[in-house]
mmCIF file of C-alpha atoms in Angstrom:
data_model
loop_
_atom_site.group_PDB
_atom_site.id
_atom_site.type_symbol
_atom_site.label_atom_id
_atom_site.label_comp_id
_atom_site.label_asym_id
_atom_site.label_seq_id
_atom_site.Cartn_x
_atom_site.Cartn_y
_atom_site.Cartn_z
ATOM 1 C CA UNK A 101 0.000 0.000 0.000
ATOM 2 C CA UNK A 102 1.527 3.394 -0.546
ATOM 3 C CA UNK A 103 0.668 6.447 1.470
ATOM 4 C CA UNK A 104 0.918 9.752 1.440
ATOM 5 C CA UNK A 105 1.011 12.449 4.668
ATOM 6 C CA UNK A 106 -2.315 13.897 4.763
ATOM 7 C CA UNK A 107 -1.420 17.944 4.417
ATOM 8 C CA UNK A 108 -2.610 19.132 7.449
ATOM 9 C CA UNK A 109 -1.511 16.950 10.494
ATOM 10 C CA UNK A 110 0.523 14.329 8.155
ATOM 11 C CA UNK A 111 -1.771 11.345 8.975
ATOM 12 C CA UNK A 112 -1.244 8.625 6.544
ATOM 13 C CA UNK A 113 -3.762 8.690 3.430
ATOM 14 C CA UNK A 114 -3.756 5.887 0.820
ATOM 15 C CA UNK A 115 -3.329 6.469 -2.353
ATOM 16 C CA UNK A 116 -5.664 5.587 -5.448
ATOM 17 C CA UNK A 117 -8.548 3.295 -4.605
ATOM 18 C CA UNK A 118 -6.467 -0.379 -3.237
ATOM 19 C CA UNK A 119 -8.423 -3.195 -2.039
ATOM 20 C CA UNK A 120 -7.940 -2.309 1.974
ATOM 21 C CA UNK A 121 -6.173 -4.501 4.262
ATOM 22 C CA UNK A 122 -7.758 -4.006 7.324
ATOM 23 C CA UNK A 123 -5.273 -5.742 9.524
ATOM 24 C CA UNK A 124 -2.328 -3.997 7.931
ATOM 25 C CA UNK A 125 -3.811 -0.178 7.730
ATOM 26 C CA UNK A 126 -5.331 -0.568 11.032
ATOM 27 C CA UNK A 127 -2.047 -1.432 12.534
ATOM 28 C CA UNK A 128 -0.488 1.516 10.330
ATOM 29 C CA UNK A 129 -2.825 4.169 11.665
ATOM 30 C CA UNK A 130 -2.432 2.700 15.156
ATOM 31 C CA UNK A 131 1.461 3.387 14.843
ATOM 32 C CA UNK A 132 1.313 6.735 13.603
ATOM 33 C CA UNK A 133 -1.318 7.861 16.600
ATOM 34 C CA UNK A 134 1.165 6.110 19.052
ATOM 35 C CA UNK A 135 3.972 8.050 17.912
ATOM 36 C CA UNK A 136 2.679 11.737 17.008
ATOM 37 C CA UNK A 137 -0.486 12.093 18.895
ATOM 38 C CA UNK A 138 -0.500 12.562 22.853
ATOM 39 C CA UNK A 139 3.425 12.026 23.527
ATOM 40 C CA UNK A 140 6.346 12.730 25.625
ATOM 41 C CA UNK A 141 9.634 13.414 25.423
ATOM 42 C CA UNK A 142 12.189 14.127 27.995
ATOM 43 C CA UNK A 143 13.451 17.687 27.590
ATOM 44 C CA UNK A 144 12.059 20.903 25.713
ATOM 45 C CA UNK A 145 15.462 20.136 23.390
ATOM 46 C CA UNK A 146 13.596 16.929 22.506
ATOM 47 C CA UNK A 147 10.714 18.212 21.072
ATOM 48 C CA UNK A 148 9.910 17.512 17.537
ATOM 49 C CA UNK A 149 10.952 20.384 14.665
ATOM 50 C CA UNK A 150 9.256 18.341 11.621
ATOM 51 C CA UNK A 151 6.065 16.932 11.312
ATOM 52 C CA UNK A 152 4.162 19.432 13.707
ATOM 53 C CA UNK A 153 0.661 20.726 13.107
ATOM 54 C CA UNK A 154 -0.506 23.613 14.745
ATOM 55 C CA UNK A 155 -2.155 22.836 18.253
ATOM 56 C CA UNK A 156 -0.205 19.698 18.417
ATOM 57 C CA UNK A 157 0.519 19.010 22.234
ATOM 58 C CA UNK A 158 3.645 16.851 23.553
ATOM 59 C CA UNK A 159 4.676 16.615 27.127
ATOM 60 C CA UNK A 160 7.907 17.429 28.292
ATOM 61 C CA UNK A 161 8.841 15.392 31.778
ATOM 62 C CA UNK A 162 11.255 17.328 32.645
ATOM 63 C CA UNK A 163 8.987 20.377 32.879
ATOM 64 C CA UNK A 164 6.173 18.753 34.120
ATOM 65 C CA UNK A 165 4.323 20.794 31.210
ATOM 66 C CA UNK A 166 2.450 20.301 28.127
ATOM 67 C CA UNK A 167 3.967 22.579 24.848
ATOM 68 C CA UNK A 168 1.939 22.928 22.300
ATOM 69 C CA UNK A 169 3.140 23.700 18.505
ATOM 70 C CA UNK A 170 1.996 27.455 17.472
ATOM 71 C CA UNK A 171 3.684 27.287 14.239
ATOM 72 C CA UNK A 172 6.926 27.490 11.977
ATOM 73 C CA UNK A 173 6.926 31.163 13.173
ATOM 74 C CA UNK A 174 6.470 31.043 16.858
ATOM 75 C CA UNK A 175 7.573 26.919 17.320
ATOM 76 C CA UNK A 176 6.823 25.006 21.029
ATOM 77 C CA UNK A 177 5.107 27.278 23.628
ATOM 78 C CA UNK A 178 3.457 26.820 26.722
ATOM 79 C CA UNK A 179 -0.368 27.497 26.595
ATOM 80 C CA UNK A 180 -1.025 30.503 27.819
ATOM 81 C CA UNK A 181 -2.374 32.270 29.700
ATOM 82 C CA UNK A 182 0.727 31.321 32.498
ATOM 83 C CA UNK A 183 2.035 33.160 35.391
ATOM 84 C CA UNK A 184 5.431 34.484 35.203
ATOM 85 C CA UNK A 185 7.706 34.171 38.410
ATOM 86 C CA UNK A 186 9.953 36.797 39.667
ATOM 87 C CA UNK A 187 12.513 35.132 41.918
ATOM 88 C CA UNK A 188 13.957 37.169 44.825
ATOM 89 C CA UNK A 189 17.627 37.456 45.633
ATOM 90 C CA UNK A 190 19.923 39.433 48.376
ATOM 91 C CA UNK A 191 23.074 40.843 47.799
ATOM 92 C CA UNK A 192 26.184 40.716 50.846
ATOM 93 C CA UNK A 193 24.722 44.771 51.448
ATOM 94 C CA UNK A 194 21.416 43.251 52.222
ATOM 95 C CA UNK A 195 19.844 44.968 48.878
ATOM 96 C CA UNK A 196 17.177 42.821 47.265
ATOM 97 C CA UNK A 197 16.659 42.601 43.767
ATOM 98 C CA UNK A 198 14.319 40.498 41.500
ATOM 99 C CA UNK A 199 15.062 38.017 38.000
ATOM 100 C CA UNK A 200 12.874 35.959 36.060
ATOM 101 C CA UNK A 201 12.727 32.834 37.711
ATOM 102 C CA UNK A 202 12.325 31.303 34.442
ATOM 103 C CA UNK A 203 10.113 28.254 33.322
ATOM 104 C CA UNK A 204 8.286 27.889 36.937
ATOM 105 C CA UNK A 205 4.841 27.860 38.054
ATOM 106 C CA UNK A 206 4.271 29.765 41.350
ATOM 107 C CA UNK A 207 3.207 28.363 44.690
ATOM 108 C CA UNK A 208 1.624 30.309 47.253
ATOM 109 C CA UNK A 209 1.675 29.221 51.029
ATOM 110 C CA UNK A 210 -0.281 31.392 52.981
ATOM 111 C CA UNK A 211 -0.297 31.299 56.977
ATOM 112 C CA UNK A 212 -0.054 32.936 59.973
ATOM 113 C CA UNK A 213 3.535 34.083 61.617
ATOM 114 C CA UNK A 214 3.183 34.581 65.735
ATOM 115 C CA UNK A 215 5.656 34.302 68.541
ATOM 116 C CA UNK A 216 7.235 36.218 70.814
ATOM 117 C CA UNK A 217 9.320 39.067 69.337
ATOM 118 C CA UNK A 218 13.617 39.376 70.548
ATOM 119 C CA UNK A 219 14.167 42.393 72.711
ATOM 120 C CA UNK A 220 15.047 44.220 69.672
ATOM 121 C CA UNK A 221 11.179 43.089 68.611
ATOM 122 C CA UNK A 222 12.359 40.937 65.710
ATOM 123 C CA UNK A 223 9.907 38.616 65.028
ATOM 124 C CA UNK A 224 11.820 35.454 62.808
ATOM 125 C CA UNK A 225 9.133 32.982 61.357
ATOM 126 C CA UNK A 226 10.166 29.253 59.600
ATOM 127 C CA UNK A 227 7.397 28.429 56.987
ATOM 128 C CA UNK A 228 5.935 25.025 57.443
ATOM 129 C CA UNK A 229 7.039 23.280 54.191
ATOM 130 C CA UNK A 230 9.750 25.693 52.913
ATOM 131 C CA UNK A 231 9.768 26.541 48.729
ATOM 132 C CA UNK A 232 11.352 24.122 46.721
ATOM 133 C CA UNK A 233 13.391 26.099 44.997
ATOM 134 C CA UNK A 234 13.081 29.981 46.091
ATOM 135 C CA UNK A 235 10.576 32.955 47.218
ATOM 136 C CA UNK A 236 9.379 35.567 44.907
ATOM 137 C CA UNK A 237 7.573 37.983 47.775
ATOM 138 C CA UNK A 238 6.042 37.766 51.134
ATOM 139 C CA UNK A 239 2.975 40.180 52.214
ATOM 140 C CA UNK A 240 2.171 40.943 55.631
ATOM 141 C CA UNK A 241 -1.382 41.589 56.642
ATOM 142 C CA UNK A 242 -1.235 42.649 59.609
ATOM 143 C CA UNK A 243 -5.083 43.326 62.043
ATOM 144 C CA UNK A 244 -5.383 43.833 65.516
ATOM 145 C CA UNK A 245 -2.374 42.720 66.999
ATOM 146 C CA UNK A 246 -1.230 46.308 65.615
ATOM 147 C CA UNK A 247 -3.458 48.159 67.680
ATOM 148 C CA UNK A 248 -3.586 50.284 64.796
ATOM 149 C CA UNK A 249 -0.521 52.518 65.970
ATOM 150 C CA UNK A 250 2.038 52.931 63.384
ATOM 151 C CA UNK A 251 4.791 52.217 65.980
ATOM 152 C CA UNK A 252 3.741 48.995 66.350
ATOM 153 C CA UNK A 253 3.233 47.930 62.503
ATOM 154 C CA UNK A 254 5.552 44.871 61.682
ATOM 155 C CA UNK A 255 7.923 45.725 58.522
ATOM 156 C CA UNK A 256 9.334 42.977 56.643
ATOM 157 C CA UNK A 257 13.082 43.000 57.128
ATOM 158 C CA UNK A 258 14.352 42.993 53.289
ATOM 159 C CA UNK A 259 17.559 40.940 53.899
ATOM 160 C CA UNK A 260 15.547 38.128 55.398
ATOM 161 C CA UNK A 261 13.472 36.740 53.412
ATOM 162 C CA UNK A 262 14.467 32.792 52.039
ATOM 163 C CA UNK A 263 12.748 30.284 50.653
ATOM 164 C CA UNK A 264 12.661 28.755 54.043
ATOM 165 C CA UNK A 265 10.899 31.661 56.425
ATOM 166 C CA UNK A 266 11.495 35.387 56.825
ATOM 167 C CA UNK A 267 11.779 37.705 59.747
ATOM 168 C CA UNK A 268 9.728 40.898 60.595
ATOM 169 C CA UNK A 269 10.623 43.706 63.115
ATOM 170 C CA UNK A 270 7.964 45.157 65.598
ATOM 171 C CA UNK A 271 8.614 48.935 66.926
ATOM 172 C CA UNK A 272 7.447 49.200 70.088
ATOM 173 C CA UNK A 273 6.949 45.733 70.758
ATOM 174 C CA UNK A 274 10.092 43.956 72.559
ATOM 175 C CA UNK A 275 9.425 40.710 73.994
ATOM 176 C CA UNK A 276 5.942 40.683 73.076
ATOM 177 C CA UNK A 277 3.939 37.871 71.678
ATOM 178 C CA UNK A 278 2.269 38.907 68.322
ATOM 179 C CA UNK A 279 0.497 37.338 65.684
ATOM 180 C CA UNK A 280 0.259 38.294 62.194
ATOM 181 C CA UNK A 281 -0.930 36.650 58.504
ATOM 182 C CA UNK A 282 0.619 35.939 55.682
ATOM 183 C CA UNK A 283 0.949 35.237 51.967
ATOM 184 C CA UNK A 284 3.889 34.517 50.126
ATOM 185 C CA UNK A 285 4.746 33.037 46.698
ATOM 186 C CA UNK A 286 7.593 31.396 45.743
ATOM 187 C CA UNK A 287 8.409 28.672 42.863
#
């Protein structure tokens, strides 16, 4: 039997009229779906760059993502719409700055830091499960444990933040139990 790549997704077509055989074309098309429909490779760098049809999906293990083909002009993308991740980092002068984290999906752990602040009312707080990999940002929501004084509004201290807790500082309030929530996203 000879075939031909149907033009839009390159399925297999027969040619002319043959007598079928079902066995044999069956098993044919079965093939083809098996290997270009619904697949996986290992890396994004393993990802087909022939035989693609637009909206053609492969997943990549190693991303734990599905690409999909957008065309000769754009290639393998992600489907959108995705969140991008900024990561956070610290410098030795205790200066933050942000990057693109890169090909992450965000995780948010949200929570709520108490204890009993130092004498210099530092409050330091461990998250449960630390971040896999790093912390984009961490907002404080602070409510009646502030007494609604400015003096005794917790500030984030900008040096401390990790993917593994962070530490806030209380004016007014040394060696004094507080309680404040949380939400922070990391990747």
């Amino acid at each position: 039997m000879t075939t031909t790549p149907e033009p839009t997704k390159g399925v297999p077509r027969v040619e002319a009229n043959p007598a079928p055989t079902l066995r044999a074309d069956h098993n044919d098309l079965a093939d083809w779906v098996r290997d270009n429909v619904d697949g996986n490779v290992a890396t994004v760098g393993d990802l087909p760059t022939q035989g693609n049809w637009v909206g053609r999906r492969i997943y990549v293990v190693a991303k734990d993502f599905v690409y999909v083909w957008k065309g000769s002009a754009v290639g393998w993308a992600k489907p959108g719409p995705f969140s991008q991740v900024m990561s956070w980092g610290t410098t030795a002068g205790g200066s933050g700055s942000y990057k693109d984290a890169g090909d992450v999906l965000p995780l948010f752990r949200m929570g709520q830091a108490g204890g009993t602040t130092n004498s210099g009312g530092r409050l330091n707080w461990t998250f449960p499960v630390p971040f896999p990999n790093g912390i984009s940002t961490v907002i404080l929501t602070p409510h009646q444990n502030s007494n609604g004084t400015p003096s005794s509004m917790p500030t984030l201290i900008e040096d401390s933040v990790t993917r593994t807790g962070f530490s806030t500082i209380w004016g007014g309030k040394a060696s004094t139990t507080v309680f404040m929530p949380y939400v922070a996203i990391g990747y």
